[in-house]
Every structure is written in structure tokens, then in C-alpha cells.
Amino acid sequence: MRPYVVAIIGSGPSGIYAAEALCQQTDVPVAVAVLDRLPVPFGLVRYGVAPDHPSIRSIRNILERTLSRPEVRFYGDVSVGRDLTVEELRGTVDAVIYAYGAASDRRLGIPGEELDGSIAAAELVAWYCGHPDVHPDLDGAAADEPDQPVPAIDAAAATRLVGSTRSAVVVGVGNVALDVVRILIRPTEDLARTDMAEEVLKALDGRAVTDVHVLGRRGPAHTSFTTKELRELGDLDGVDIVIDPFDHDLDPAAVGKVALRNLGVLSDWAERGSRGADRRIHFHFWTRPTTLVGDGRVHSVITERTMIDSTGTLVADGPGPELPADLVVRSVGYRGTALPGVPYDEGKARVPHAEGRVIRDGSFATGEYVTGWIKRGPTGVIGTNKSDAVETVTSLLTDIADGELTARHNPDELGRLLAGRGIDPLGMGDWRRIDAAEIARGQSQGRDRATLAHRSDLFAAAEHEDR
Ligand code: NAP
């Protein structure tokens, strides 16, 4: 029986879990092409999970096993939108699954947000994870990616900003905020054991951060933290946690087990008080920023207190503290972007779908599916993508069983189209050479691996000619 050729756009966890779900079933043969605009796979597992969370980063090994299966082929450094259109891709395969995530960030929409020193968490994360978009090649050659959000900072700017920050403000109380806080404040000795790129480690070694202020616009019972990640902050060497007693109104209306556990952790910290450390994390609940103040570079954040009124709406409740800030990181969620040729709901910033079947002009689009953050929004932990991908692949397999999808294409058609354009994608052999180079480099420095941040270094390690 001829295999069904399925292309997956995006090699992050959502895309690879979809490939896994396709490979694990035995009803129909499949040939899966996983495309990524970056030369290396793994998406947010490589470029989003904090380097000081090695066990979560090691999910990469499981994802790598799927990409190495005989029925799966990785097409690295192939950008849908730049190298071929969605329509052209669809013309070479039987079905396509959009798994391109949520690459952009949400904004606060307050005065001063454009000041130097005001950045999105997504940018700082990309920097400390060694993302090539934020680590441009030294010759200035950057990949021409017309459809990608352009990062507002590059490695030089991040190094300058982090190196000249004593007090930082992080807006938002989700897990990304926790990652950012830890990386900004944790001792260099801890970070030196991670797989961070050398230049990032060097920049962080030059830090003089003493205070990080975390702003939650609602109460301590309304955080989006997972408790394990929250608790980790309390174990950082040489760091005190300061919770303003005014804010410490442990809300009896707290709902849900996670919120209660988080309240317990915050409450313990509030009771523990200062241990006389020279660095501090301050939590300010019921507080939101109203203006970033600065002259070119941000130097403080004006805040206001908030409360929930009788209608359940979050409203202002008088002025809050003005906080010193050389760096303001907004960690208020990611946002999906439109990919030309793919239906997109601007309001929800997602691809419209039902159970993973893409809705185009009000009806189901034959052979188009969606999974991951661009399907459900930027929520959930890595594992959430697995059940999400299973739902999408189940819809695809049902459509095959119902005769909605037929196997018309040859697995080689995509490769031929790309070759005809002079595009030579990186594959898993290239990844293995990059992997070996990163391990060798790390081990020469007494750690497990060292991330190669520059595109040119990735290509050199892969022994693959760049375009
Ligand atoms: P998130 O969990 O949605 O948190 C966003 C935070 O921003 C919320 O506290 C939200 O408050 C706040 N916020 C939104 N708009 C705001 C505004 N205008 N002003 C002030 N605050 C605002 O998003 P995230 O932290 O970016 O994380 C994304 C996903 O990745 C989450 O599912 C997260 O669990 C996951 N993740 C997991 C890990 C891990 O497991 N280690 C690590 C990183 C990320 P409200 O609740 O009031 O809206």
C-alpha cells in the first residue's frame, strides 16, 4: 500500500509528537516530512526550556528517536514562506500539519514600553538559549525571514542590558517569568554547569543584578506557576524572597490544587522572612505597571495597585510603588502569528480548527491539520503537546478511514521541489554532527554540552554548506 505523505511544519515538541503519533499507528503506512526554518530540530525544547532545567531539556532525546525513524525525514533550514509557499508544499504531500508554535510576544500597551531596556521575555529566553535569530553571525549575515517577527534585541544588546542591570522588573506570574527571574539572579557557578552558549555564560558572569521585582496583576492565588518551578526559587543560594506583607492576603477563595500549593509556598516564604542575602526576589501582587520611566534607557516602573471589583473586573486601586528598573521584562504570554496561506484567527492568534482539522472559509480544509500552541494557544507544559497531537492525528487518520484523504503523492516530491530550487536541507546526520560538536565542546569545559548559538557555527559543525 502506498504511504500517505504528511508534512509537518515545525520540529518542536508539538510537531514531533504528531510525527510520533503517525508512526505509532499501524492502520496506514506513512511517510512524514518534518520541516523547520532553523537548521536544528526541537523548537522550544532547545530554544525555550531554560538551560538550568536539564531534565526537561533531555526530552530532546525522546524527540530525536522519533525524528530518526525510517519513515520520518527532517528538513532543517527550510522556511515555509521563504523557500516555498504553503500551497507549493501542499502540492507535494497528501496532508500537512501546522505545528509552528507561537513565535511572537504580547505587549503591555503602556507608555515607555519602547524604551531601551524594555524587552519581551521571549527575546531574553531566545538569547540565553542560544537562538541563532538573537545571535547573528559576526559578519552580520542574518537569515532572510520575511514572515518572522524580528527580535528587538540581539546578543550584543542583551549582553549590554544584562551586564548593566542592578534592579530588574519582570511583569507576569507564569512559568516563563520564573525562568527569567532564575536566570537573572542565580549564581554564575550554577549556570556554568548548564549547556548555555559560552558567550551567554560570559555575559551572565558579568551581571551585577541584586534585585528582581516580580509583578502579578492579580493576587497570590491567581498565579500560573507550577508549584515545583515556584519552589525552586526558594532554594537559590544567596537569594532572599521578599513578599510585601500588604500583598500577602492569602485569598480564601483560592481555587484549584495548584493555586493552593502555590499559596502554601508563598506563605512559607513570607513567614521565613529575610536571611540577610545580598540578592533578593520581590513579589508584588495586586500590582501592575502603568508607565515605564526613563531617558532613552528605562530606569523605573510606575505601578498601581489593583483589585477585583464586585463585577469580577480587575480595576485600579490606588498608586503602587515606583520600582527601580534597569531592565523590564514583560512575561505576559506568547502570541501566535499568521503564516501566509494558512487560515488565521487574528482575535485568538491561532489557526481556526475543530479537533485539529483546519477550518478554511467556514469549512474543513481537506488535508490541513494543526497542533500545538498555534492550535490551542500558548498554554500547557511540553507533555500537553502529546495529547494535543494525538487528537489531531486521530482526526487525520479518521479522514483517511472515511476516504476524505487519499495517498496521491510520492515521498520524494518535496525533496525534488527543494533540490530544484538549490535548497539542500539539513537532516538528522547533520544534527548528529552538531550534537557531537556541542558535546565535545562542553566536555572540554567540564560540562555535558555547550550550545552553538551562531548559524555559521551550526553549519560548520554539520559540515554542511550554508546558502
Ligand atoms: P502564562 O502562564 O500564560 O502567564 C502569563 C502571565 O502574564 C500571567 O500571570 C498573566 O496574568 C500575566 N499577564 C498577562 N497579560 C498581562 C498584562 N497586560 N499585565 C500584567 N500581567 C499580565 O504564560 P507564560 O509564563 O508565558 O508560559 C507559557 C506556557 O509555557 C505556560 O503554559 C507555562 O506553564 C509553560 N511553561 C512551562 C515551563 C515549565 O514547566 N518549566 C517553563 C516555561 C513555560 P493573568 O493570569 O492575570 O492574565
Coordinates of C-alpha atoms and ligand atoms in Angstrom, one line a residue:
M1 CA 0.0 0.0 0.0
R2 CA 1.3 3.4 -0.9
P3 CA 2.2 5.6 2.1
Y4 CA 0.3 8.7 3.0
V5 CA 2.8 11.6 2.8
V6 CA 2.4 14.0 5.6
A7 CA 4.4 17.2 6.0
I8 CA 4.6 18.8 9.5
I9 CA 5.6 22.5 9.7
G10 CA 7.7 22.9 12.9
S11 CA 10.0 20.4 14.6
G12 CA 9.2 21.5 18.2
P13 CA 7.6 19.1 20.6
S14 CA 4.1 19.6 19.1
G15 CA 5.3 18.7 15.5
I16 CA 7.4 15.8 16.7
Y17 CA 4.7 14.4 18.9
A18 CA 2.4 14.5 15.8
A19 CA 5.1 12.6 13.8
E20 CA 5.3 10.0 16.7
A21 CA 1.5 9.6 16.7
L22 CA 1.6 9.0 13.0
C23 CA 4.4 6.4 13.3
Q24 CA 2.9 4.5 16.2
Q25 CA -0.3 3.5 14.4
T26 CA -0.3 0.5 12.1
D27 CA -3.5 1.1 10.2
V28 CA -1.9 3.0 7.3
P29 CA 1.7 3.4 6.1
V30 CA 3.0 6.9 6.4
A31 CA 6.0 8.9 5.2
V32 CA 6.5 12.0 7.4
A33 CA 8.4 15.1 6.4
V34 CA 9.2 17.4 9.4
L35 CA 10.2 20.9 8.3
D36 CA 11.9 23.6 10.3
R37 CA 13.1 27.0 9.3
L38 CA 16.1 26.5 11.7
P39 CA 19.0 24.2 10.9
V40 CA 18.4 22.2 14.0
P41 CA 15.3 20.5 15.4
F42 CA 13.4 20.5 18.7
G43 CA 11.9 24.0 18.8
L44 CA 11.1 25.1 22.3
V45 CA 12.8 22.1 23.9
R46 CA 16.1 23.6 22.6
Y47 CA 15.2 27.3 22.4
G48 CA 12.6 27.8 25.2
V49 CA 13.2 25.4 28.1
A50 CA 15.6 27.1 30.5
P51 CA 19.2 25.7 30.4
D52 CA 19.1 25.2 34.1
H53 CA 16.3 22.6 33.7
P54 CA 18.4 19.8 32.1
S55 CA 15.8 17.1 32.8
I56 CA 13.1 18.9 30.8
R57 CA 15.7 19.7 28.1
S58 CA 16.5 15.9 27.9
I59 CA 13.1 15.3 26.4
R60 CA 15.1 16.1 23.3
N61 CA 16.4 12.5 23.4
I62 CA 12.9 11.1 23.1
L63 CA 12.0 13.6 20.3
E64 CA 15.3 12.6 18.5
R65 CA 14.2 9.0 18.5
T66 CA 11.1 9.9 16.5
L67 CA 12.9 12.0 14.0
S68 CA 15.4 9.1 13.5
R69 CA 12.7 6.6 12.5
P70 CA 12.9 5.3 8.9
E71 CA 9.5 6.7 7.9
V72 CA 10.4 10.2 9.2
R73 CA 12.7 12.7 7.4
F74 CA 13.8 16.0 8.9
Y75 CA 14.2 19.0 6.6
G76 CA 16.2 21.6 8.5
D77 CA 16.7 25.2 7.3
V78 CA 13.6 25.1 5.1
S79 CA 11.4 28.0 5.7
V80 CA 7.8 27.8 4.5
G81 CA 7.1 31.3 3.4
R82 CA 10.7 32.0 2.2
D83 CA 11.7 28.8 0.4
L84 CA 8.3 27.6 -0.7
T85 CA 4.7 28.6 -0.2
V86 CA 2.2 26.6 1.8
E87 CA 0.4 26.0 -1.4
E88 CA 3.5 24.6 -3.1
L89 CA 4.2 22.4 0.0
R90 CA 0.6 21.1 -0.1
G91 CA 1.1 20.3 -3.8
T92 CA 3.8 17.7 -2.9
V93 CA 2.2 15.9 0.0
D94 CA -1.2 14.3 0.9
A95 CA -1.6 16.2 4.2
V96 CA 0.0 19.0 6.1
I97 CA 0.1 19.6 9.9
Y98 CA 0.8 23.1 11.1
A99 CA 2.9 23.0 14.3
Y100 CA 4.7 26.2 14.0
G101 CA 4.0 27.4 17.6
A102 CA 3.6 31.0 18.8
A103 CA 6.7 32.9 18.0
S104 CA 5.7 36.4 18.9
D105 CA 5.1 38.0 22.3
R106 CA 2.2 40.0 23.8
R107 CA 2.7 43.6 24.8
L108 CA 1.7 45.7 27.8
G109 CA 0.5 48.7 25.8
I110 CA 1.7 51.2 28.4
P111 CA 3.8 54.4 27.9
G112 CA 7.6 53.8 27.9
E113 CA 7.3 50.2 26.6
E114 CA 9.6 51.1 23.7
L115 CA 12.4 52.4 25.9
D116 CA 15.9 50.8 25.7
G117 CA 15.9 48.1 28.5
S118 CA 12.3 47.1 28.0
I119 CA 12.2 43.7 26.4
A120 CA 10.0 40.7 25.9
A121 CA 10.7 37.5 27.9
A122 CA 10.7 35.7 24.5
E123 CA 13.7 37.7 23.5
L124 CA 15.7 37.1 26.7
V125 CA 14.8 33.4 26.6
A126 CA 16.0 33.2 22.9
W127 CA 19.2 34.9 23.9
Y128 CA 20.1 32.7 26.9
C129 CA 19.1 29.5 25.0
G130 CA 21.4 30.5 22.1
H131 CA 18.8 31.0 19.4
P132 CA 20.5 32.0 16.1
D133 CA 18.0 34.8 15.5
V134 CA 19.3 36.6 18.5
H135 CA 22.9 35.6 17.9
P136 CA 23.5 36.9 14.4
D137 CA 26.7 35.8 12.6
L138 CA 29.6 38.2 13.2
D139 CA 29.7 39.1 9.5
G140 CA 26.2 40.5 10.0
A141 CA 24.6 37.9 7.7
A142 CA 21.2 37.0 9.1
A143 CA 18.8 34.6 7.5
D144 CA 16.3 36.4 5.4
E145 CA 13.0 35.5 7.1
P146 CA 10.3 37.9 5.9
D147 CA 7.5 36.3 7.9
Q148 CA 9.3 36.0 11.2
P149 CA 8.9 38.6 14.0
V150 CA 12.2 40.4 14.1
P151 CA 13.7 40.2 17.6
A152 CA 14.1 43.7 19.1
I153 CA 17.4 42.7 20.7
D154 CA 20.5 40.9 19.5
A155 CA 23.2 39.2 21.6
A156 CA 25.2 42.5 21.9
A157 CA 22.2 44.4 23.2
A158 CA 21.2 41.6 25.6
T159 CA 24.8 41.4 26.9
R160 CA 24.9 45.2 27.4
L161 CA 21.5 45.3 29.1
V162 CA 22.0 42.3 31.4
G163 CA 25.6 43.5 32.3
S164 CA 24.3 46.9 33.3
T165 CA 21.3 45.9 35.4
R166 CA 21.2 46.0 39.2
S167 CA 17.4 46.0 39.5
A168 CA 15.0 44.3 37.1
V169 CA 11.3 44.2 36.9
V170 CA 9.6 41.1 35.5
V171 CA 5.9 41.6 34.6
G172 CA 3.7 38.4 34.8
V173 CA 3.5 35.5 37.1
G174 CA 3.7 32.4 34.9
N175 CA 6.5 29.8 34.4
V176 CA 8.3 31.9 31.8
A177 CA 8.6 34.7 34.4
L178 CA 10.1 32.2 36.9
D179 CA 12.7 31.1 34.2
V180 CA 13.7 34.7 33.6
V181 CA 13.9 35.5 37.3
R182 CA 16.1 32.5 38.0
I183 CA 18.5 33.1 35.1
L184 CA 18.8 36.8 36.0
I185 CA 19.6 36.1 39.7
R186 CA 21.1 32.7 40.1
P187 CA 24.8 32.4 40.8
T188 CA 27.1 32.0 37.9
E189 CA 28.5 28.8 39.4
D190 CA 25.1 27.2 38.9
L191 CA 24.7 28.4 35.3
A192 CA 28.3 27.3 34.4
R193 CA 27.1 23.7 34.6
T194 CA 24.4 24.2 32.0
D195 CA 24.6 23.9 28.2
M196 CA 24.4 27.7 27.7
A197 CA 26.5 29.1 24.8
E198 CA 29.9 30.4 26.0
E199 CA 29.2 34.0 25.2
V200 CA 25.9 33.9 27.2
L201 CA 27.7 32.4 30.2
K202 CA 30.3 35.1 29.9
A203 CA 27.7 37.9 29.7
L204 CA 25.9 36.4 32.7
D205 CA 29.1 36.2 34.6
G206 CA 29.4 40.0 34.3
R207 CA 26.0 40.5 36.0
A208 CA 25.5 42.8 39.0
V209 CA 21.8 42.1 39.5
T210 CA 20.9 42.4 43.1
D211 CA 17.1 42.7 42.9
V212 CA 14.4 41.3 40.7
H213 CA 10.8 42.5 41.2
V214 CA 8.0 40.3 40.0
L215 CA 4.6 41.9 39.3
G216 CA 1.4 40.0 39.5
R217 CA -1.6 42.0 38.4
R218 CA -3.9 39.7 40.5
G219 CA -3.3 38.0 43.8
P220 CA -1.0 35.2 45.0
A221 CA -3.9 32.8 44.5
H222 CA -4.0 33.7 40.8
T223 CA -0.5 32.8 39.6
S224 CA 0.1 30.5 36.6
F225 CA 3.2 28.9 38.2
T226 CA 3.6 25.2 38.5
T227 CA 4.5 24.6 42.2
K228 CA 7.7 22.6 41.5
E229 CA 9.1 25.6 39.5
L230 CA 7.9 28.1 42.1
R231 CA 9.5 26.2 45.0
E232 CA 12.8 26.1 43.1
L233 CA 13.2 29.9 43.6
G234 CA 13.4 29.4 47.4
D235 CA 16.3 27.1 47.0
L236 CA 18.6 29.5 45.2
D237 CA 21.9 30.1 47.1
G238 CA 22.4 33.7 48.3
V239 CA 18.9 34.9 47.4
D240 CA 16.2 36.1 49.7
I241 CA 12.5 36.1 48.7
V242 CA 10.6 39.2 49.8
I243 CA 6.8 39.2 49.8
D244 CA 5.2 42.5 50.6
P245 CA 3.0 42.0 53.7
F246 CA 0.4 44.3 52.1
D247 CA 0.2 41.8 49.2
H248 CA 0.2 38.8 51.4
D249 CA -3.6 38.5 51.6
L250 CA -3.8 34.7 51.2
D251 CA -7.1 34.7 49.3
P252 CA -9.5 32.1 50.9
A253 CA -11.4 32.0 47.6
A254 CA -8.3 30.3 46.0
V255 CA -9.5 27.6 43.7
G256 CA -7.7 24.6 42.4
K257 CA -5.0 22.4 43.9
V258 CA -2.1 24.1 42.1
A259 CA -3.2 27.6 43.4
L260 CA -3.4 26.2 46.9
R261 CA 0.0 24.6 46.7
N262 CA 1.5 27.9 45.3
L263 CA -0.2 29.8 48.2
G264 CA 1.5 27.4 50.6
V265 CA 4.9 28.1 49.1
L266 CA 4.5 31.9 49.1
S267 CA 3.1 31.8 52.6
D268 CA 6.2 29.8 53.9
W269 CA 8.5 32.4 52.2
A270 CA 6.6 35.3 53.7
E271 CA 6.9 33.7 57.2
R272 CA 10.6 32.8 56.7
G273 CA 11.5 36.5 56.1
S274 CA 14.9 37.8 55.2
R275 CA 18.0 35.6 55.6
G276 CA 20.3 38.6 55.0
A277 CA 21.2 37.5 51.4
D278 CA 22.8 40.1 49.1
R279 CA 20.3 39.4 46.3
R280 CA 16.5 39.5 46.5
I281 CA 13.4 38.4 44.6
H282 CA 10.5 40.7 45.5
F283 CA 6.9 39.5 44.7
H284 CA 4.4 42.3 44.3
F285 CA 0.8 41.0 43.9
W286 CA -2.2 43.1 43.0
T287 CA 0.2 45.4 41.2
R288 CA 0.5 46.3 37.6
P289 CA 2.8 48.7 35.7
T290 CA 1.3 51.8 34.3
T291 CA 4.4 53.6 32.9
L292 CA 8.0 52.8 32.2
V293 CA 10.1 55.8 33.0
G294 CA 13.4 56.6 31.5
D295 CA 15.5 58.9 29.4
G296 CA 16.4 56.7 26.5
R297 CA 17.0 53.8 28.9
V298 CA 14.4 52.7 31.3
H299 CA 15.2 53.5 35.0
S300 CA 12.0 52.8 36.9
V301 CA 8.5 51.5 36.6
I302 CA 5.4 53.3 38.0
T303 CA 2.9 50.9 39.2
E304 CA -0.7 50.9 40.5
R305 CA -2.5 48.6 42.9
T306 CA -5.3 46.6 41.6
M307 CA -8.4 44.8 42.9
I308 CA -11.2 42.7 41.6
D309 CA -14.5 44.7 41.9
S310 CA -18.0 43.4 42.6
T311 CA -18.5 42.6 38.9
G312 CA -15.3 40.5 38.8
T313 CA -13.3 43.0 36.8
L314 CA -9.7 43.9 37.6
V315 CA -9.6 47.6 38.4
A316 CA -7.1 50.2 39.7
D317 CA -7.0 50.6 43.5
G318 CA -4.6 53.5 44.0
P319 CA -1.0 54.1 43.3
G320 CA 1.6 51.4 43.9
P321 CA 5.4 51.6 44.5
E322 CA 7.7 53.1 41.8
L323 CA 10.3 50.4 41.3
P324 CA 13.9 51.0 40.2
A325 CA 14.5 49.1 36.9
D326 CA 17.4 49.0 34.5
L327 CA 15.7 46.1 32.8
V328 CA 11.9 45.5 32.4
V329 CA 11.0 42.1 31.0
R330 CA 7.4 41.6 30.0
S331 CA 6.5 37.9 30.5
V332 CA 2.8 38.2 29.8
G333 CA 2.5 35.3 27.3
Y334 CA 3.4 34.4 23.8
R335 CA 1.3 35.1 20.7
G336 CA 0.8 33.1 17.5
T337 CA 1.4 34.7 14.2
A338 CA -0.1 34.3 10.8
L339 CA 1.7 32.1 8.2
P340 CA 0.8 33.3 4.7
G341 CA -1.5 30.9 3.0
V342 CA -2.7 29.4 6.3
P343 CA -6.1 30.4 7.9
Y344 CA -5.6 32.6 10.9
D345 CA -7.9 34.0 13.6
E346 CA -6.5 37.4 14.4
G347 CA -8.5 37.7 17.6
K348 CA -7.4 34.4 19.1
A349 CA -4.0 34.5 17.3
R350 CA -4.5 30.8 16.3
V351 CA -5.3 28.7 13.3
P352 CA -9.1 28.0 13.4
H353 CA -9.9 24.3 13.8
A354 CA -12.1 21.7 15.2
E355 CA -10.3 18.7 16.8
G356 CA -7.2 19.7 14.8
R357 CA -9.0 19.9 11.4
V358 CA -8.2 23.3 10.0
I359 CA -11.3 25.4 9.1
R360 CA -10.8 27.4 5.9
D361 CA -13.5 29.8 4.8
G362 CA -16.0 28.3 7.1
S363 CA -15.5 24.6 6.1
F364 CA -13.0 21.9 6.9
A365 CA -10.0 22.2 4.6
T366 CA -9.1 18.8 3.1
G367 CA -5.7 17.6 4.2
E368 CA -4.9 20.5 6.6
Y369 CA -4.4 20.0 10.3
V370 CA -3.0 21.9 13.2
T371 CA -1.4 21.1 16.6
G372 CA 0.4 22.7 19.5
W373 CA 0.5 26.3 20.5
I374 CA -0.8 27.6 17.1
K375 CA -3.8 25.3 17.7
R376 CA -4.7 25.8 21.3
G377 CA -2.7 29.0 22.3
P378 CA 0.5 29.2 24.3
T379 CA -0.5 27.1 27.3
G380 CA 0.5 23.9 29.0
V381 CA 3.7 22.1 29.6
I382 CA 5.7 20.2 27.0
G383 CA 3.7 17.0 27.7
T384 CA 0.4 18.7 26.9
N385 CA 1.5 18.7 23.3
K386 CA 1.4 14.9 23.2
S387 CA -2.3 14.6 23.9
D388 CA -2.9 17.6 21.6
A389 CA -1.0 15.9 18.8
V390 CA -2.9 12.6 19.3
E391 CA -6.2 14.4 18.9
T392 CA -5.0 16.0 15.6
V393 CA -3.6 12.8 14.2
T394 CA -6.7 10.9 15.2
S395 CA -8.7 13.3 13.1
L396 CA -6.3 12.8 10.2
L397 CA -6.5 9.0 10.4
T398 CA -10.3 9.2 10.7
D399 CA -10.3 11.2 7.5
I400 CA -8.2 8.6 5.8
A401 CA -10.5 5.8 7.0
D402 CA -13.5 7.8 5.8
G403 CA -12.0 8.2 2.3
E404 CA -11.6 12.0 2.7
L405 CA -7.9 11.8 2.1
T406 CA -6.1 9.7 -0.5
A407 CA -2.5 8.8 -1.0
R408 CA -1.5 10.6 -4.3
H409 CA 2.0 11.8 -3.7
N410 CA 5.4 10.3 -3.7
P411 CA 7.6 10.8 -0.6
D412 CA 10.4 12.2 -2.8
E413 CA 8.3 15.0 -4.4
L414 CA 9.2 17.6 -1.6
G415 CA 12.9 16.8 -1.8
R416 CA 12.8 17.2 -5.6
L417 CA 11.0 20.6 -5.4
L418 CA 13.6 21.9 -2.9
A419 CA 16.5 20.5 -4.9
G420 CA 15.1 22.2 -8.0
R421 CA 15.5 25.5 -6.1
G422 CA 19.0 24.7 -5.0
I423 CA 17.9 24.1 -1.4
D424 CA 19.8 21.4 0.4
P425 CA 18.1 20.8 3.8
L426 CA 19.9 19.7 6.9
G427 CA 18.9 16.2 8.0
M428 CA 19.4 14.1 11.1
G429 CA 23.0 13.2 10.0
D430 CA 23.8 16.9 10.2
W431 CA 22.1 17.2 13.6
R432 CA 24.2 14.3 14.9
R433 CA 27.4 16.1 13.9
I434 CA 26.2 19.3 15.6
D435 CA 25.2 17.2 18.7
A436 CA 28.6 15.6 18.8
A437 CA 30.3 19.0 18.4
E438 CA 28.3 20.5 21.2
I439 CA 29.0 17.6 23.5
A440 CA 32.8 17.7 22.7
R441 CA 32.9 21.5 23.3
G442 CA 31.0 21.2 26.6
Q443 CA 33.1 18.3 27.8
S444 CA 36.3 20.2 27.1
Q445 CA 34.9 22.8 29.5
G446 CA 33.8 20.3 32.2
R447 CA 30.1 20.3 31.4
D448 CA 27.8 18.0 29.4
R449 CA 27.5 20.2 26.3
A450 CA 27.8 23.8 25.1
T451 CA 25.2 25.2 22.7
L452 CA 26.4 26.6 19.4
A453 CA 24.5 29.8 19.1
H454 CA 25.5 31.1 15.7
R455 CA 24.1 29.8 12.4
S456 CA 27.6 29.7 10.9
D457 CA 28.9 27.5 13.8
L458 CA 25.9 25.2 13.4
F459 CA 26.6 24.8 9.7
A460 CA 30.4 24.3 10.3
A461 CA 29.7 21.6 12.9
A462 CA 27.3 19.9 10.5
E463 CA 29.9 20.1 7.7
H464 CA 27.1 21.4 5.6
E465 CA 27.4 24.4 3.2
D466 CA 25.3 27.4 4.1
R467 CA 23.3 29.1 1.4
Ligands
NAP1 P1 1.2 32.3 31.3 O1 1.3 31.0 32.1 O2 0.0 32.4 30.5 O3 1.5 33.5 32.2 C1 1.3 34.8 31.7 C2 1.2 35.8 32.9 O4 1.2 37.1 32.4 C3 0.0 35.6 33.8 O5 0.4 35.8 35.1 C4 -0.9 36.8 33.4 O6 -1.7 37.2 34.4 C5 0.1 37.8 33.1 N1 -0.3 38.9 32.2 C6 -0.9 38.8 31.0 N2 -1.2 40.0 30.5 C7 -0.8 40.9 31.4 C8 -0.7 42.3 31.5 N3 -1.2 43.0 30.5 N4 -0.2 42.9 32.6 C9 0.3 42.2 33.6 N5 0.3 40.8 33.6 C10 -0.2 40.2 32.5 O7 2.4 32.3 30.2 P2 4.0 32.0 30.2 O8 4.6 32.2 31.5 O9 4.5 32.8 29.0 O10 4.0 30.5 29.9 C11 3.5 29.9 28.6 C12 3.3 28.4 28.8 O11 4.6 27.8 28.9 C13 2.6 28.1 30.1 O12 1.7 27.1 29.9 C14 3.7 27.6 31.0 O13 3.3 26.8 32.0 C15 4.6 26.9 30.0 N6 6.0 26.9 30.6 C16 6.3 25.8 31.4 C17 7.6 25.8 32.0 C18 7.9 24.6 32.9 O14 7.1 23.7 33.0 N7 9.0 24.6 33.5 C19 8.5 26.7 31.7 C20 8.1 27.8 30.9 C21 6.9 27.9 30.3 P3 -3.3 36.9 34.4 O15 -3.4 35.5 34.9 O16 -3.9 37.9 35.3 O17 -3.8 37.0 33.0

